[in-house]
Structure formats: structure tokens, C-alpha cells
Coordinates of C-alpha atoms in Angstrom, one line a residue:
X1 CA 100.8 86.7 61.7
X2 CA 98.2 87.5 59.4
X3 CA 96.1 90.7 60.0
X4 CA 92.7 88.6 61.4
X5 CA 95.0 86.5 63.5
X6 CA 96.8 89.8 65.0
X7 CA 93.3 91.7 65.5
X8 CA 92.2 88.2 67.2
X9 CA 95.0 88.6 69.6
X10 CA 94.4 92.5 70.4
X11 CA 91.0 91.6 71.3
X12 CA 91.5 89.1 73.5
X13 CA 93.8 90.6 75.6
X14 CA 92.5 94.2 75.2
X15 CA 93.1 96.2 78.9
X16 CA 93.0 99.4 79.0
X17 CA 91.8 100.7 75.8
X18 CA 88.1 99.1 75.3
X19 CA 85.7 102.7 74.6
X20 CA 88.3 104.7 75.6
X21 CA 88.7 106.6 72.5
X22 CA 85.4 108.0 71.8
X23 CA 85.2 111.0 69.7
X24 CA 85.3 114.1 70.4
X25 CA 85.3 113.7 73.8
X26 CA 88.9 115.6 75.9
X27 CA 91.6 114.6 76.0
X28 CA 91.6 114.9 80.0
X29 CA 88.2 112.9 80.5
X30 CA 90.2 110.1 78.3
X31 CA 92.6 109.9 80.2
X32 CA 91.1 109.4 83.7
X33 CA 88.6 106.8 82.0
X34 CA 91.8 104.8 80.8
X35 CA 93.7 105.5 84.3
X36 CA 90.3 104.1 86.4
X37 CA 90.7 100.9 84.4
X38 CA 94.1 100.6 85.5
X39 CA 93.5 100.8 89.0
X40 CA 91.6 97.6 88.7
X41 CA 92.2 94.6 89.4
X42 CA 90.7 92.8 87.3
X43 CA 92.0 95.0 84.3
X44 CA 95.3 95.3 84.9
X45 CA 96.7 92.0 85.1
X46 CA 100.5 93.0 84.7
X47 CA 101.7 95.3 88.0
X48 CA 98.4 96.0 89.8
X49 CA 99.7 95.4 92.9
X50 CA 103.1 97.4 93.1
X51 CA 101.3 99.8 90.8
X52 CA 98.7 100.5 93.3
X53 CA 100.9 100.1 96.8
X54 CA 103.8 102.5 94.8
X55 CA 100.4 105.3 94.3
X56 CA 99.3 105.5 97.9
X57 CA 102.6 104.9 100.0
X58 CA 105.5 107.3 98.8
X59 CA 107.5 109.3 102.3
X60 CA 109.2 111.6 100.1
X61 CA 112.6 110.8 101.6
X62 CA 114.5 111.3 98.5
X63 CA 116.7 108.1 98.7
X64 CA 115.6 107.4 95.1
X65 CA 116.2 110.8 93.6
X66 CA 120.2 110.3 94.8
X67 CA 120.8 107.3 92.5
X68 CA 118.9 108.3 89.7
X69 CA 120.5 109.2 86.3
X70 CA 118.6 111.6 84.8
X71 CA 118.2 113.6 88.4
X72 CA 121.9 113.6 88.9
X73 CA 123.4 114.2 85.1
X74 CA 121.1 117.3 85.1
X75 CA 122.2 119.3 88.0
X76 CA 119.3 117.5 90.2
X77 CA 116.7 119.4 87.8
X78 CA 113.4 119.5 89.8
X79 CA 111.1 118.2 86.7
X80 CA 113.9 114.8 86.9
X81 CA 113.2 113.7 90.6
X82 CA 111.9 110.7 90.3
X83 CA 108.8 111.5 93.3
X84 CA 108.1 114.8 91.3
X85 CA 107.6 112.4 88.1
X86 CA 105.2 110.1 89.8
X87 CA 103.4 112.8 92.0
X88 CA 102.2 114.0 88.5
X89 CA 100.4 110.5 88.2
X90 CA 99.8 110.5 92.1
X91 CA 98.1 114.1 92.1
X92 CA 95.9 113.3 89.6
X93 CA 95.3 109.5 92.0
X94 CA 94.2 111.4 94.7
X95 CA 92.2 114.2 93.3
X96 CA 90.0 111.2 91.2
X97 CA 90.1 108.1 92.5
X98 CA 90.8 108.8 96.7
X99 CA 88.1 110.1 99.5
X100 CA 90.1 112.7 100.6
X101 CA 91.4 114.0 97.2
X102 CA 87.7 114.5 96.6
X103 CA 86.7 116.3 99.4
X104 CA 89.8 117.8 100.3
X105 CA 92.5 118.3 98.0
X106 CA 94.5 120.7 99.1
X107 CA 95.0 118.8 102.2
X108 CA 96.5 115.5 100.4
X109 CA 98.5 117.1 97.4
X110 CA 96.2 116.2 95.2
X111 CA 95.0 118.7 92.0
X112 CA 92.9 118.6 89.1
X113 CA 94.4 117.8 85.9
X114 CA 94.2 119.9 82.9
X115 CA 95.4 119.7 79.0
X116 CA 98.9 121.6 80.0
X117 CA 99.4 119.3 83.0
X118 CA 98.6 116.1 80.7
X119 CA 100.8 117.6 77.9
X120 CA 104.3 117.6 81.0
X121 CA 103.2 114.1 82.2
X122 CA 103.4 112.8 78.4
X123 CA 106.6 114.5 78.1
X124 CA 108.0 113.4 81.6
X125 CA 107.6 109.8 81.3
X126 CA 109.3 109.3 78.4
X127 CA 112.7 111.2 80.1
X128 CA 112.6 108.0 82.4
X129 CA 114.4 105.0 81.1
X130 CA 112.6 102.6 84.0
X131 CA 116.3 101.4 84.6
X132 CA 114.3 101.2 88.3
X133 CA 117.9 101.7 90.2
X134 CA 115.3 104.4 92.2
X135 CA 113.1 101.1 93.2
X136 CA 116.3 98.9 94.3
X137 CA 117.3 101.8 97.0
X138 CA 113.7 102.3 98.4
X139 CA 112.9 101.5 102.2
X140 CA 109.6 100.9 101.8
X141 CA 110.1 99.2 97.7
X142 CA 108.1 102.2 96.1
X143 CA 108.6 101.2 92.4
X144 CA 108.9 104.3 90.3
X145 CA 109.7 103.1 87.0
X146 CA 105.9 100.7 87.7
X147 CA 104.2 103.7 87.7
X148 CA 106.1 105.5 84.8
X149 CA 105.5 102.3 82.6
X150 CA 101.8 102.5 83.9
X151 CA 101.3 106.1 82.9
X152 CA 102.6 105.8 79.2
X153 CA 100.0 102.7 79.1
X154 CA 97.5 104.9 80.0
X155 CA 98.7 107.2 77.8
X156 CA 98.7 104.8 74.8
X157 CA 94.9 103.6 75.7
X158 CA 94.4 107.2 74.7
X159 CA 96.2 107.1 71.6
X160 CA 99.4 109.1 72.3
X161 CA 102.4 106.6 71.7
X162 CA 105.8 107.5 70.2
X163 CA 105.8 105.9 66.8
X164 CA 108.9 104.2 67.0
X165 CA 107.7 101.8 69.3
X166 CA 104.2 101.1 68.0
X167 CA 103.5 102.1 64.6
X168 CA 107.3 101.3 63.6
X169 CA 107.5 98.7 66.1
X170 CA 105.3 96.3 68.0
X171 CA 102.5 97.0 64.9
X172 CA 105.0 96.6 62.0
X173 CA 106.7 93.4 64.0
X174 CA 103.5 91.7 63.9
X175 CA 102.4 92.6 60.5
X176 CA 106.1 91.5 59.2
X177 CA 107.8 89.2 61.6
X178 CA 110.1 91.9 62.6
X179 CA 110.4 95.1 63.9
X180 CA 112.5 95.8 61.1
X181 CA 109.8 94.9 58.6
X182 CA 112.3 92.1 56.4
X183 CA 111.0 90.2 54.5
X184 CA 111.8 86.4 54.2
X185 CA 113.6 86.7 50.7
X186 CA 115.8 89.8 52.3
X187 CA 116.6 87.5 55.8
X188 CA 117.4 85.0 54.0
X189 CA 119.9 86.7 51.7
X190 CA 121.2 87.8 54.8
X191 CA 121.8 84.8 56.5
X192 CA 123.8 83.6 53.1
X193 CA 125.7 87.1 53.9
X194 CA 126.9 86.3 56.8
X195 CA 127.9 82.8 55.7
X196 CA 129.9 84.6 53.7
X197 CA 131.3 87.0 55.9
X198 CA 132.6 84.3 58.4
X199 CA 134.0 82.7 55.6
X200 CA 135.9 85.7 54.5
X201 CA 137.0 86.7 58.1
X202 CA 138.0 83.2 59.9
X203 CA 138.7 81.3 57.3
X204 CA 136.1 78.2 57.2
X205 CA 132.7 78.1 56.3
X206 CA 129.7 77.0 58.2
X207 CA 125.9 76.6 57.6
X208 CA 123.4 78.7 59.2
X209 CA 120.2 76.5 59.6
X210 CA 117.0 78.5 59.2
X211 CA 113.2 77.5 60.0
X212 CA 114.5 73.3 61.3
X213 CA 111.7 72.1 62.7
X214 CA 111.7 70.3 65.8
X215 CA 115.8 71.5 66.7
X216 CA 116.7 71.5 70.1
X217 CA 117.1 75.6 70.8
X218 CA 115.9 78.1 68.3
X219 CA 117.9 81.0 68.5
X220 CA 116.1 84.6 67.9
X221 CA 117.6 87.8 67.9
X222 CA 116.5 91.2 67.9
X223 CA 116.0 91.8 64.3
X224 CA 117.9 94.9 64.2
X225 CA 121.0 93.1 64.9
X226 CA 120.9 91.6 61.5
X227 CA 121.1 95.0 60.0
X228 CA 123.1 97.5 62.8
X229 CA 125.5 94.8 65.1
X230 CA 125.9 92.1 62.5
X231 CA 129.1 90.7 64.4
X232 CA 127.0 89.8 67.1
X233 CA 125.0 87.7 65.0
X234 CA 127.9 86.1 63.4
X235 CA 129.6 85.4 66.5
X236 CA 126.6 83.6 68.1
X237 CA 126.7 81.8 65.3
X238 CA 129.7 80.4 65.5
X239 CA 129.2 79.5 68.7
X240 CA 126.3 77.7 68.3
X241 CA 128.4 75.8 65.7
X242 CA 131.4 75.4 67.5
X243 CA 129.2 73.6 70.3
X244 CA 128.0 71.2 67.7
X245 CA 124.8 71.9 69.1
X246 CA 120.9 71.3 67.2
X247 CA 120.0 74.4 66.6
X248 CA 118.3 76.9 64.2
X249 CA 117.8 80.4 63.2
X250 CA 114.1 81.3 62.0
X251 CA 112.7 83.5 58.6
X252 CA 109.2 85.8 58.6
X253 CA 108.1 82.5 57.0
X254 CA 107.6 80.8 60.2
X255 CA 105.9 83.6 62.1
X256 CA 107.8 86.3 64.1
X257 CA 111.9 86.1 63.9
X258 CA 112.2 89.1 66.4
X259 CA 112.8 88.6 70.3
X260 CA 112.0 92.3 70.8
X261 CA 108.9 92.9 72.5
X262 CA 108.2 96.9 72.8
X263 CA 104.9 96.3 74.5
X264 CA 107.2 96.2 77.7
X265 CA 107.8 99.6 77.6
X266 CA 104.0 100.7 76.7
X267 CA 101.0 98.7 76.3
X268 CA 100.1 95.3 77.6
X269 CA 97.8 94.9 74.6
X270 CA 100.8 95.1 72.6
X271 CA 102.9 93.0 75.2
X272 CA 100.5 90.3 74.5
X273 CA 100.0 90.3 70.9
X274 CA 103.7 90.0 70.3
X275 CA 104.4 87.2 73.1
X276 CA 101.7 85.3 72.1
X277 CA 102.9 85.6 68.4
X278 CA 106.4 84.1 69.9
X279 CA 104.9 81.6 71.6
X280 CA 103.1 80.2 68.4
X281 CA 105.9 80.5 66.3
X282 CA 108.2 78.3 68.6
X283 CA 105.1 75.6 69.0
X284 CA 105.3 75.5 65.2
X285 CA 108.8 74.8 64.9
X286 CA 108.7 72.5 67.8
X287 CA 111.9 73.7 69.2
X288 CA 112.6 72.6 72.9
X289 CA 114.4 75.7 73.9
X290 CA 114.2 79.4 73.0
X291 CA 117.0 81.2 72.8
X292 CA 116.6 84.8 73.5
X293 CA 119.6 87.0 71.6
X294 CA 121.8 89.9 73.4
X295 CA 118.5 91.6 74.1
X296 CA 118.0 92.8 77.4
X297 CA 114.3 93.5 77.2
X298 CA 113.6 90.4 74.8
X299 CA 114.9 88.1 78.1
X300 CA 112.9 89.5 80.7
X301 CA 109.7 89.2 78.2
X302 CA 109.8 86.0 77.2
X303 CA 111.8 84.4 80.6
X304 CA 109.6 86.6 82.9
X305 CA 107.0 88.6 82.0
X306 CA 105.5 85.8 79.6
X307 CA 104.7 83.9 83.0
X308 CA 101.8 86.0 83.4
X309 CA 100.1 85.5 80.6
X310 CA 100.6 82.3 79.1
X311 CA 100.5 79.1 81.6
X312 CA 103.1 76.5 80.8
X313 CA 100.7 73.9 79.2
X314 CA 100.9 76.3 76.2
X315 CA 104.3 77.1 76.3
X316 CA 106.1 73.9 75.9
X317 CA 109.5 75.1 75.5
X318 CA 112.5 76.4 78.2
X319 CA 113.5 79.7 77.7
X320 CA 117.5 80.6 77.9
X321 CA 119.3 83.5 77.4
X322 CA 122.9 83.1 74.8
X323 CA 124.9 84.3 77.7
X324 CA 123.6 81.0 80.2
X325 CA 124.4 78.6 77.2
X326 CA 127.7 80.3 76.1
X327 CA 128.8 80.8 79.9
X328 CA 127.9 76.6 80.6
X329 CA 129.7 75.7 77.4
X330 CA 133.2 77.2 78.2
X331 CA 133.0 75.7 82.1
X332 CA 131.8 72.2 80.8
X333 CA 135.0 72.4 78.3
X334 CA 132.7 72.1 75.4
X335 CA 133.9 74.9 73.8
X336 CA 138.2 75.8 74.0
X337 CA 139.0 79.7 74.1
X338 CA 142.1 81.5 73.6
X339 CA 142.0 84.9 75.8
X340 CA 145.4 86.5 74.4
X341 CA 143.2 86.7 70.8
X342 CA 141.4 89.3 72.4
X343 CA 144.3 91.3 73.5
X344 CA 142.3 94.7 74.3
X345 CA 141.6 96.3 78.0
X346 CA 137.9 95.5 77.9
X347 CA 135.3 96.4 80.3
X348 CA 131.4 95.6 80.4
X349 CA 128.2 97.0 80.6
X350 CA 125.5 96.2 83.3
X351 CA 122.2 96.3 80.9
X352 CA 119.3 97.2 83.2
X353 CA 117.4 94.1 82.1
X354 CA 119.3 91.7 81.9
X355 CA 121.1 92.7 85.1
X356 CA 119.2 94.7 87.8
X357 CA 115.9 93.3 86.6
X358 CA 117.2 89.8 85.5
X359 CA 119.5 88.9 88.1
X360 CA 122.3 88.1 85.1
X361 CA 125.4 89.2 86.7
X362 CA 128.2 86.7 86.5
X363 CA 127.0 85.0 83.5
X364 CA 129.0 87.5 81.3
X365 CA 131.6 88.2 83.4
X366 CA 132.8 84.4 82.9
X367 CA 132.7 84.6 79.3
X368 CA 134.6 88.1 79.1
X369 CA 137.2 87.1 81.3
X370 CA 137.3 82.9 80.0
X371 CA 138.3 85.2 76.6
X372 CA 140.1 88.4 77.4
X373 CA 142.8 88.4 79.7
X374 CA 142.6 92.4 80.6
X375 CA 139.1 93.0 82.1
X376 CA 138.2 95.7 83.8
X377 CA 135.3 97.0 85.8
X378 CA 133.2 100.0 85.6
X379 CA 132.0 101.3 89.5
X380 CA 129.6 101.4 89.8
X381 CA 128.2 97.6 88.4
X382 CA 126.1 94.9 88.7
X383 CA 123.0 95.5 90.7
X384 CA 123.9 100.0 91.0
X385 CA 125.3 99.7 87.7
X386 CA 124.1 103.1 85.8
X387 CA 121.6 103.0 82.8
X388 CA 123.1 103.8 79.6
X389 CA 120.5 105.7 78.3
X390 CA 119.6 103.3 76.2
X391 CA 116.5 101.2 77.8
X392 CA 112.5 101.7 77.3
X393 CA 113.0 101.9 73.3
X394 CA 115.5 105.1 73.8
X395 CA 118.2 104.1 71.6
X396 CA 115.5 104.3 68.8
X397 CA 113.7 107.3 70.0
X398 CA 115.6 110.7 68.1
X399 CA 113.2 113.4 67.4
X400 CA 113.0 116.8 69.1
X401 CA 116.1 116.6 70.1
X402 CA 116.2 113.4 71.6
X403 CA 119.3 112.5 70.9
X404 CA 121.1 115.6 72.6
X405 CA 119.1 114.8 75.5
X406 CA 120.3 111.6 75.8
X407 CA 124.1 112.1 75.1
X408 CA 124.2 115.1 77.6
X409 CA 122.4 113.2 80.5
X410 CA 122.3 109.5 80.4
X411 CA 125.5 109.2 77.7
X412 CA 127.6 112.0 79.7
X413 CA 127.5 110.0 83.3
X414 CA 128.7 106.3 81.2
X415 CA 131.3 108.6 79.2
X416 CA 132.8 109.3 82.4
X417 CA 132.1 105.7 84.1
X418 CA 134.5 104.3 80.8
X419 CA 136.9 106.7 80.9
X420 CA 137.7 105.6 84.2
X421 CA 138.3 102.2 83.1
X422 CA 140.6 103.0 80.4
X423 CA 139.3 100.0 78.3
X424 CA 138.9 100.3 75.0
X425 CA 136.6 97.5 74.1
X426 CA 133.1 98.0 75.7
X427 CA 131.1 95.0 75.8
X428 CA 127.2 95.0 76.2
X429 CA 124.8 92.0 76.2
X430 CA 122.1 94.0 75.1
X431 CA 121.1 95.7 71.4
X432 CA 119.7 99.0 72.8
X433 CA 122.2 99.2 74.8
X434 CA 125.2 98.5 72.1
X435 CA 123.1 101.2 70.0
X436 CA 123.3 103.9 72.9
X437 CA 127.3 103.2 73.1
X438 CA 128.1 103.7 69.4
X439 CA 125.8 107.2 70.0
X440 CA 128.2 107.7 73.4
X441 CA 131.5 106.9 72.0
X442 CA 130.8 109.2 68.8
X443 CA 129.4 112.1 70.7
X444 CA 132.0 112.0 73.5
X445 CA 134.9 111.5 71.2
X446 CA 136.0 108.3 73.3
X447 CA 139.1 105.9 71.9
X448 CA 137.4 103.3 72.0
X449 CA 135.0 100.5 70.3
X450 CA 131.6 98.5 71.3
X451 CA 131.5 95.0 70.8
X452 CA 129.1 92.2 71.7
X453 CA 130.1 89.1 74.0
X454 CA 129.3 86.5 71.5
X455 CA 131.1 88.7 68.9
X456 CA 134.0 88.5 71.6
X457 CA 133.5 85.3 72.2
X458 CA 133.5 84.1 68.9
X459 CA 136.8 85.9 68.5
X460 CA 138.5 84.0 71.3
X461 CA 137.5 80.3 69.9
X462 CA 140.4 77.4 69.6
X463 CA 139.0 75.5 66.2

């Protein structure tokens, strides 16, 4: 998009951020400016409802703090419970925006906020990977990971953002089609790359349409994989091809060639600048079908989230995520597989998104075991399955220490759950989460390798 058409965009759906910044003026006073707008309505078209329900009716029963991650692989840490997390938002709720919290805090819990308190709640939410396994154990359906998401929104209508998600990410995305900031000439040298590769590693060639117009089902990945999990990209590839399908890859040329969204995990001003920037690309191409890569937070953007903000009339196109299509293809015998070329033990990963938050359970389970005749499950899986560590941009997310944080809390709780399995193939549908895993299995030593279900897949094909 071109720098007028992406300002266009941020205006429009501006939320939270409109005169918030004004100069000069505290940090704190910023803050509860930006966090009345998001109690709402009218402003915060996204969660407002579980956002605001999730703020006033918390019991405290602790159900949620007993399947989190972070809580657990700590030692149950105070400063990880999920409720002491979202009492720092709540607090600061009822001290500014409730009758009683005005007139009597000390009876409600609820306290001023100062610079030092502001500084913890920055830090906090960002040791929260919204996996939201708290939210799917609740009685009452308190959703902690709405209100974590809601607080670093707030935060970012302020200013205060990690960099890797919006200067590196959802800004650089938009200026150059990707998150990875290639340019057309480089993508396309890439896609002849892989050409290549396949050539060199199965034996035959094939052709890797980019920017058809008016194909049946445009397939976009996460930029990223181009450059970090290549094999994925191949392998869905050859899928596609083996299916004898109409379909096509797309270059920076055509608009944006990146099914990330980051303004999930941050900013609904950036949500919507990048999904509507999807949205026009695939009009332009005049695909039918958008297919969303092994990207669990790219699927529930543009399957999900994209419904409330962009009604259909605009968005003539079905989305589908690589895992339905490859899944349907093997059962309607369009595609043959041989299992015993994937000889391996191999196990698979629940990604949050895709699973928990995407209902995508038994999709990849087909495939895995249609191709490999020794799978094995991690316990716990599909809907308890345990975040990776991975999710809410933290597999990009290293400074400070971030890393160590990540491998000693998140990472050490899956180390153990694959251990257990004693596969030595992981397989994840999702590129933050395939990121996290080669972090795990490096850190914690582990025999074993990560691979990607098309790469898989791909592997197990009868030409």
C-alpha cells in the first residue's frame, strides 16, 4: 500500500489513540484517557462486551491460575496468576471508572495508579501469551487473555509497543507487503529458489504461479516462512500442485503477500489497516478463495476476526486454512500418500489459535496420521493442549532476556510434554509456533527435529 493509502486506513478506523498523545502531559493521565475510550462502546468495536463483563465479574476462585503456563512453570509466582495480572487492569477499573472505587476504594480493591504501577502492568502483559486455556476453565467465562490484549492496546494508544510487532511488524508489512520487508525482485528470486530446490530434492520440477489473477485459491503465507521454515513453503507447494488445483502464490507487487496480522496481539488500528490491506489485495487478484498458510494467528484474523470489520459484500472471497484443503484432498482420494516415507515417531503440536481459539483439531491429525504410520500424542492436547510459548508475537520478541524467559517457563513445561512422547518429529501448523520449537529443542538439548504438516505431507506423496 502506498503511504497515503495506509494513513487513509489508520484514520478511518482510528480507536483508541485519537488526542491521546498530547505533549507533555503524564504518562498516567494518558493512560486512563486511552483506557476510558476502551470502555466504550462505541469505541471499541473488537471485545467490548467480554472486555467489560471479564472487568466487573472475577470470584477469585483460582480455577484459571491451575491451568496456566506461566503460573505453573514458575513455581506459581504471584506476579504470574492470571487474576493478579488482570486485577492490575481491574484496580485501576474501579478506582476511575466505578462509583464505589471513587468513593470508597479501599472497600472494592481498587487503588490509584502511579508511574511504577504503570511501568509492572506494561511489563506483565507481555509475560501472557493469551493462549486463553485460563478462559476455557472459567465458571463464570472470565476471559483473561481479553483483557491482557486490551491492556497492551491501551498501552499502544499511548505509544509504548514492543518494536517487533509494530515498527518491525504491522508498520513495515504495510509499507513493504511483508513483515519481512522483501521486496518483489527478492520474492521473486525466491520463488525461482524453491523451484529449484524441489527440483533438486524430489526429482521433478514444477512451476510456482505468482500474482494469476482471477485463480481459484490464492495461497499466502506468513512471510517469514520464505526465509526461516522454507520446507513448509515447498511442501504446500507441492501440494497445491499435486492437486492439480488453480491456484497462485502473490509478490509485494500486488499489495500485501503476508497472512500475518500482529494487530491481533496489540492495536485494533493496526488490526484494521493490515486486514483491510488483505482484503484489497485479494479483490485485486480476483481470487475466489484465500488460503491462509501454517499461521495460527493469520487464520483466526482473516477467518474470524475479519468478520467484524469488513461485511461480506466487500469481501468476496471464502477463507480456508491449508490444513481443511490438504485434510479434504487426501479423504476425497485426490491426492495418494505413502505413510512408511515418513518413517519417524512423530507427534503434533496444539497451536493456541488454530486449535483452542479455532476449533482445528482433527484437521491435522488426519493428515499426520494419512502420512506417518507412528503418531503419537502429547497429554495434554487439543482444547488443554499447553502454549508453546510461542503465541502473541513471542517467538519474535528476544530482548532483556526474553528468550531465557521463554525457554525456562513456557519452553521447559513442552520440553517435558515431548519427551514424554518419545517422537522425534514435532509437527506444528503454525510459524510462531515452529519458531518457538527450534528455540525448545536447541535449549533443552532434545533428539529431535520440527517440521511442518505440508512439509510432512509433501514428503508422504505417491507421484
Amino acid at each position: 500500500m502506498s503511504a497515503v493509502a495506509v494513513q487513509k486506513v489508520f484514520d478511518e478506523y482510528r480507536v483508541l489513540s485519537d488526542e491521546v498523545l498530547k505533549p507533555g502531559e503524564p504518562r498516567v493521565e494518558k493512560f486512563l484517557r486511552a483506557m476510558r475510550k476502551s470502555l466504550q462502546q462505541k469505541e471499541n468495536w473488537t471485545f467490548w462486551l467480554p472486555y467489560t463483563l471479564s472487568l466487573d465479574t472475577c470470584m477469585k476462585c483460582g480455577t484459571c491460575a491451575e491451568v496456566c503456563p506461566v503460573y505453573q512453570a514458575t513455581g506459581r509466582k504471584e506476579i504470574y496468576h492470571p487474576v493478579y495480572r488482570t486485577d492490575m487492569l481491574r484496580k485501576i477499573y474501579k478506582r476511575y471508572f466505578t462509583l464505589p472505587g471513587k468513593l470508597f476504594p479501599w472497600l472494592v480493591g481498587a487503588e490509584d495508579l502511579t508511574e511504577e504501577k504503570l511501568n509492572a502492568l506494561a511489563e506483565n502483559v507481555y509475560r501472557c501469551t493469551i493462549c486463553r486455556r485460563c478462559s476455557y476453565v472459567c465458571p463464570v467465562a472470565i476471559d483473561n487473555g481479553v483483557i491482557v490484549r486490551e491492556a497492551r492496546k491501551i498501552f499502544d494508544a499511548i505509544g509504548i509497543a514492543p518494536d517487533e510487532l509494530k515498527k518491525k511488524g504491522t508498520r513495515l508489512q504495510l509499507q513493504a507487503g511483508n513483515a519481512t520487508g522483501m521486496p518483489a525482485v527478492a520474492f521473486l528470486d525466491m520463488v525461482e529458489f524453491l523451484e529449484d530446490e524441489i527440483e533438486e530434492t524430489r526429482g521433478y520440477r514444477i512451476k510456482i504461479p505468482v500474482d494469476k489473477e482471477g485463480a481459484e485459491f490464492l495461497l499466502m503465507h506468513n512471510a517469514g516462512d520464505y526465509l526461516a521454515f522454507a520446507e513448509t513453503v515447498m511442501g504446500a507447494a507441492e501440494v497445491m500442485h499435486a492437486a492439480g488445483v488453480d491456484w497462485t502464490l502473490n509478490s509485494p507487487n500486488t499489495g500485501i503477500n503476508d497472512a500475518v496480522n500482529y494487530g491481533v496481539f496489540y492495536s485494533d488500528v493496526e488490526f484494521s489497516a493490515v486486514i483491510k490491506a488483505h482484503v484489497e489485495t485479494a479483490r485485486k487478484l480476483g481470487i475466489k478463495k484465500l488460503v491462509v498458510g501454517e499461521c495460527g494467528h493469520a487464520f483466526e484474523a482473516l477467518k474470524y476476526l475479519i468478520l467484524r470489520l469488513i461485511p461480506p459484500e466487500e469481501r468476496p472471497f471464502e477463507v480456508i486454512s491449508i490444513l481443511e484443503l490438504e485434510d479434504r484432498w487426501i479423504r476425497e482420494g485426490r491426492i495418494k500418500v505413502d505413510p512408511q516415507k515418513n518413517p519417524e515417531p512423530v507427534t503434533f503440536h496444539d497451536s493456541c489459535k488454530l486449535g483452542r481459539l479455532g476449533g482445528m483439531f482433527e484437521e491435522p491429525r488426519r493428515i499426520l496420521k494419512a502420512c506417518c504410520p507412528d503418531f503419537r500424542e502429547m497429554t495434554p492436547n487439543r482444547e488443554m493442549s499447553l502454549c508453546c510459548g510461542g503465541g502473541s508475537g513471542f517467538a519474535i520478541m528476544e530482548k532483556g532476556g526474553f528468550l531465557k524467559f521463554r525457554m525456562e517457563t513456557y519452553g521447559r513445561l513442552k520440553a517435558g510434554q515431548l519427551k514424554a512422547t518419545g517422537a522425534k518429529v514435532v509437527a506444528c501448523a503454525c510459524s510462531n509456533c515452529k519458531a518457538q520449537f527450534r528455540e525448545i529443542i536447541n535449549y533443552h538439548k532434545l533428539p529431535m527435529r520440527y517440521a511442518g504438516v505440508s512439509e510432512l505431507l509433501a514428503n508422504a506423496l505417491v507421484r
